[in-house]
C-alpha positions as a LaTeX table, in Angstrom:
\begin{tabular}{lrrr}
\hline
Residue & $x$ (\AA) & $y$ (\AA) & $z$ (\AA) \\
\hline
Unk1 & 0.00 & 0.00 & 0.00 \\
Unk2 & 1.67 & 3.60 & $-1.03$ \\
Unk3 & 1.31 & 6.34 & 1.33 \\
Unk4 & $-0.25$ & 9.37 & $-0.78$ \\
Unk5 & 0.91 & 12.85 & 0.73 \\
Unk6 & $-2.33$ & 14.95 & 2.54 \\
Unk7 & $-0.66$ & 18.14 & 0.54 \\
Unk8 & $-1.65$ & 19.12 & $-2.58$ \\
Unk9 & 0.07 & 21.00 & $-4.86$ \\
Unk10 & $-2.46$ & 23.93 & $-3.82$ \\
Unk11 & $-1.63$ & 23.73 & 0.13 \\
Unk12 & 0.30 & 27.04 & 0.60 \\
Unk13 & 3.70 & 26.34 & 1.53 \\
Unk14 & 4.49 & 26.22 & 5.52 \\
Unk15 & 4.93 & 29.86 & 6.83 \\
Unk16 & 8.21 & 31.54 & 6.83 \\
Unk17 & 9.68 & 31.54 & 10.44 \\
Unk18 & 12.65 & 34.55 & 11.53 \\
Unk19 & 15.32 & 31.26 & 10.96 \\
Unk20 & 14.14 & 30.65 & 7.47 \\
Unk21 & 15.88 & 31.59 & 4.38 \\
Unk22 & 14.56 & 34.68 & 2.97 \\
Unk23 & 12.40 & 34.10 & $-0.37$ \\
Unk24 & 14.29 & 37.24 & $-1.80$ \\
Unk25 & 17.19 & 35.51 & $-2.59$ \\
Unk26 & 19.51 & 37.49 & $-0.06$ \\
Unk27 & 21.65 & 35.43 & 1.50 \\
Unk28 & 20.04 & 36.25 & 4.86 \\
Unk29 & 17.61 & 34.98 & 7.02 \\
Unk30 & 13.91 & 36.15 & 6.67 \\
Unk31 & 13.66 & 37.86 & 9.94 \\
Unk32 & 17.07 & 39.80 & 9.36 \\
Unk33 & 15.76 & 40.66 & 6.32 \\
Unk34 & 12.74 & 41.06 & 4.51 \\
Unk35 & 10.94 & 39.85 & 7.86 \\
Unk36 & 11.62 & 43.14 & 9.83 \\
Unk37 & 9.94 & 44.68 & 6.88 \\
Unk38 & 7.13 & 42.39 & 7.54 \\
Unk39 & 7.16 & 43.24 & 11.15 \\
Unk40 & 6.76 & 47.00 & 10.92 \\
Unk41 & 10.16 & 46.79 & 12.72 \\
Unk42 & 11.77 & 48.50 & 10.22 \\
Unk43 & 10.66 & 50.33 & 7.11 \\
Unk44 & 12.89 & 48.84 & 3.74 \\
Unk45 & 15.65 & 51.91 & 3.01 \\
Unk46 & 15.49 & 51.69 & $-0.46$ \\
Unk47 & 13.24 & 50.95 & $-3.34$ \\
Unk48 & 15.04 & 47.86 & $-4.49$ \\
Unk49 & 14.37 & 45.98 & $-0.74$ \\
Unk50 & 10.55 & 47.44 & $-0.79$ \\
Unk51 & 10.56 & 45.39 & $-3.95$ \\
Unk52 & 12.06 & 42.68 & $-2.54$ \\
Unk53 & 9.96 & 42.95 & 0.85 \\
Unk54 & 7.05 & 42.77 & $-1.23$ \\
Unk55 & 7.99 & 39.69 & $-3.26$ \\
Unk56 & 8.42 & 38.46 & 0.37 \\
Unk57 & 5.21 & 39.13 & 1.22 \\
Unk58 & 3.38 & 37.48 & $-2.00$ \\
Unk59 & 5.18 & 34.01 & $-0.79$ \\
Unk60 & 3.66 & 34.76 & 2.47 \\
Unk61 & 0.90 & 36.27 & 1.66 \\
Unk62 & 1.21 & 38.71 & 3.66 \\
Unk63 & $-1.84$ & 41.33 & 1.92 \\
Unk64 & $-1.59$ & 43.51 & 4.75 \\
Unk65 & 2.11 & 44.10 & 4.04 \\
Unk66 & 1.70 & 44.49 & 0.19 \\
Unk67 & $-1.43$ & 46.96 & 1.15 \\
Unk68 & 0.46 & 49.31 & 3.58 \\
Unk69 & 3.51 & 49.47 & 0.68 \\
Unk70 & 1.07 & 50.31 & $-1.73$ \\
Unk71 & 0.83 & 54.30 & $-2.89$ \\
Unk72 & $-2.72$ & 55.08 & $-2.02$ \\
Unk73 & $-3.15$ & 56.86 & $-5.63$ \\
Unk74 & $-2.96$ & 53.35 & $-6.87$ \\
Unk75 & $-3.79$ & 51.11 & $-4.15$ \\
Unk76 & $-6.93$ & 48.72 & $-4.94$ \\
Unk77 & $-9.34$ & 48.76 & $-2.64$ \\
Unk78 & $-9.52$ & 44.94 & $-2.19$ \\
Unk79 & $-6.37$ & 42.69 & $-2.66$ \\
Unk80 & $-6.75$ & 38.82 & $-3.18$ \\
Unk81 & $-4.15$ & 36.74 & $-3.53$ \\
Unk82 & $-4.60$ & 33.36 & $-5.65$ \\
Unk83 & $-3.54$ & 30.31 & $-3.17$ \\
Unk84 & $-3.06$ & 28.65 & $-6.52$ \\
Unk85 & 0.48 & 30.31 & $-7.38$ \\
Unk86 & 3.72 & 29.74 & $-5.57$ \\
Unk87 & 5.97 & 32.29 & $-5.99$ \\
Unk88 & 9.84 & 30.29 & $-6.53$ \\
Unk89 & 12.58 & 33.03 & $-7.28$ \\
Unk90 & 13.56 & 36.72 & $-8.11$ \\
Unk91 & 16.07 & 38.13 & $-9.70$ \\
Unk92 & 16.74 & 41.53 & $-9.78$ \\
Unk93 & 18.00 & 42.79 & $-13.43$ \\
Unk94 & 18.44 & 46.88 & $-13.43$ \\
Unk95 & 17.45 & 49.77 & $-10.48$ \\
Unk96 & 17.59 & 53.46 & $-11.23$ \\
Unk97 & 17.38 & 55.91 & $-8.30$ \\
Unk98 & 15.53 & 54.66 & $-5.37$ \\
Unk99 & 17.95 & 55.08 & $-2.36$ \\
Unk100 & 18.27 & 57.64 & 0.48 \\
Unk101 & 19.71 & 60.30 & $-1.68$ \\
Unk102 & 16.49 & 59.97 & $-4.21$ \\
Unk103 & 12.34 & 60.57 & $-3.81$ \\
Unk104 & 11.87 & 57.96 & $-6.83$ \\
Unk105 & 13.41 & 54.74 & $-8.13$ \\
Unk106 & 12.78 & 51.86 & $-10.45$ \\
Unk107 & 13.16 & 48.34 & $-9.76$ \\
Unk108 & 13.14 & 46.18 & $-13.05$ \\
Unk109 & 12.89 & 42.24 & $-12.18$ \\
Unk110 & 11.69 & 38.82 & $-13.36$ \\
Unk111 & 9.39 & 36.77 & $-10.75$ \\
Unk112 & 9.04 & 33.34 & $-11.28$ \\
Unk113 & 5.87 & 31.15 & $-9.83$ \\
Unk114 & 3.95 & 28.12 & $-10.41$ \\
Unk115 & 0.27 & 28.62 & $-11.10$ \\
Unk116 & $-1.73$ & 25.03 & $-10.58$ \\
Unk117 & 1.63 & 23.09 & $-11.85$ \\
Unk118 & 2.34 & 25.42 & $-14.83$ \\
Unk119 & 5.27 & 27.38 & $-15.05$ \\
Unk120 & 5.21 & 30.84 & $-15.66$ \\
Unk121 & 7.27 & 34.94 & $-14.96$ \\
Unk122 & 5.84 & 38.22 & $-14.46$ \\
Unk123 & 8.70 & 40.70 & $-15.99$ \\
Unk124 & 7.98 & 44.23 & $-14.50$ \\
Unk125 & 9.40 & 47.42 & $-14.04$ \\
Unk126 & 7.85 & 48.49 & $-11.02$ \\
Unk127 & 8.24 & 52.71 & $-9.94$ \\
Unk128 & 8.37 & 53.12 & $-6.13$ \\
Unk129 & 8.57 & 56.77 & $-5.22$ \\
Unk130 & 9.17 & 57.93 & $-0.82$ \\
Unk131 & 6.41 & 59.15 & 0.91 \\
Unk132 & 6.53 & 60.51 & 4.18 \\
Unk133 & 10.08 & 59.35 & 4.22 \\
Unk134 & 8.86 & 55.93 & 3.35 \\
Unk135 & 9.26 & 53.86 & 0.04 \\
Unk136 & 6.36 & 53.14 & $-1.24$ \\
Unk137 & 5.11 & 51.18 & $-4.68$ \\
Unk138 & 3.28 & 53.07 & $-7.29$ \\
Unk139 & 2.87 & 50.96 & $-10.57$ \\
Unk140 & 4.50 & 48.59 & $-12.56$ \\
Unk141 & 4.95 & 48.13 & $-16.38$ \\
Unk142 & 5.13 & 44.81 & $-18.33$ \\
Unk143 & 8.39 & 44.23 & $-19.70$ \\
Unk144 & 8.60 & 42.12 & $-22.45$ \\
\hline
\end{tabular}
């Protein structure tokens, strides 16, 4: 008799605890990194780790998070997250602006996910501009 696993490929993945490697792809822990984010510990200094706090936060599903980073011009009222796609890897391919010398910044990257077994990237180039002293995201553009 073959044991079939209770988890199916739908199950969200198991939460991300502070020891955790961080789904960014820096080689830090989650709560050292995007995690303090998270937290409302810390707010990200620059626009590049707001865009990776918020990839963060789409693996953990964290809506609040993605929400409260979200420039209220262009915020959506509701936010719903399909438990469908697993978000699996980001790279980071070209930023302009977007540290503590700047009031805007562009983050240009390629997100990788599963979405019910298939394969697939979102390719953005996402502006983030600092309010209030805080980064926050305003839109992002396809890239092809």
């Amino acid at each position: 008799m073959s044991r079939r696993s209770s988890r199916s490929k739908h199950t969200p993945a198991p939460a991300l605890t502070g020891a955790s490697p961080c789904p960014c792809g820096l080689p830090a822990s989650y709560g050292e990194c995007c995690g303090r984010f998270h937290s409302g510990a810390e707010a990200a200094p620059t626009a590049e780790l707001l865009m990776r706090s918020r990839y963060s936060a789409f693996v953990a599903q964290d809506v609040a998070y993605l929400v409260r980073t979200w420039h209220p011009a262009t915020r959506p009222r509701h936010l719903e997250l399909d438990p469908g796609t697993q978000w699996t890897s980001l790279e980071i391919m070209q930023t302009t602006g977007g540290s503590a010398f700047h009031t805007t910044g562009t983050v240009t990257f390629r997100a990788r996910y599963r979405h019910h077994g298939q394969r697939g990237a979102l390719h953005e180039r996402s502006t983030f501009e600092r309010r209030n002293g805080a980064w926050v995201y305003v839109e992002g553009t396809f890239v092809e």
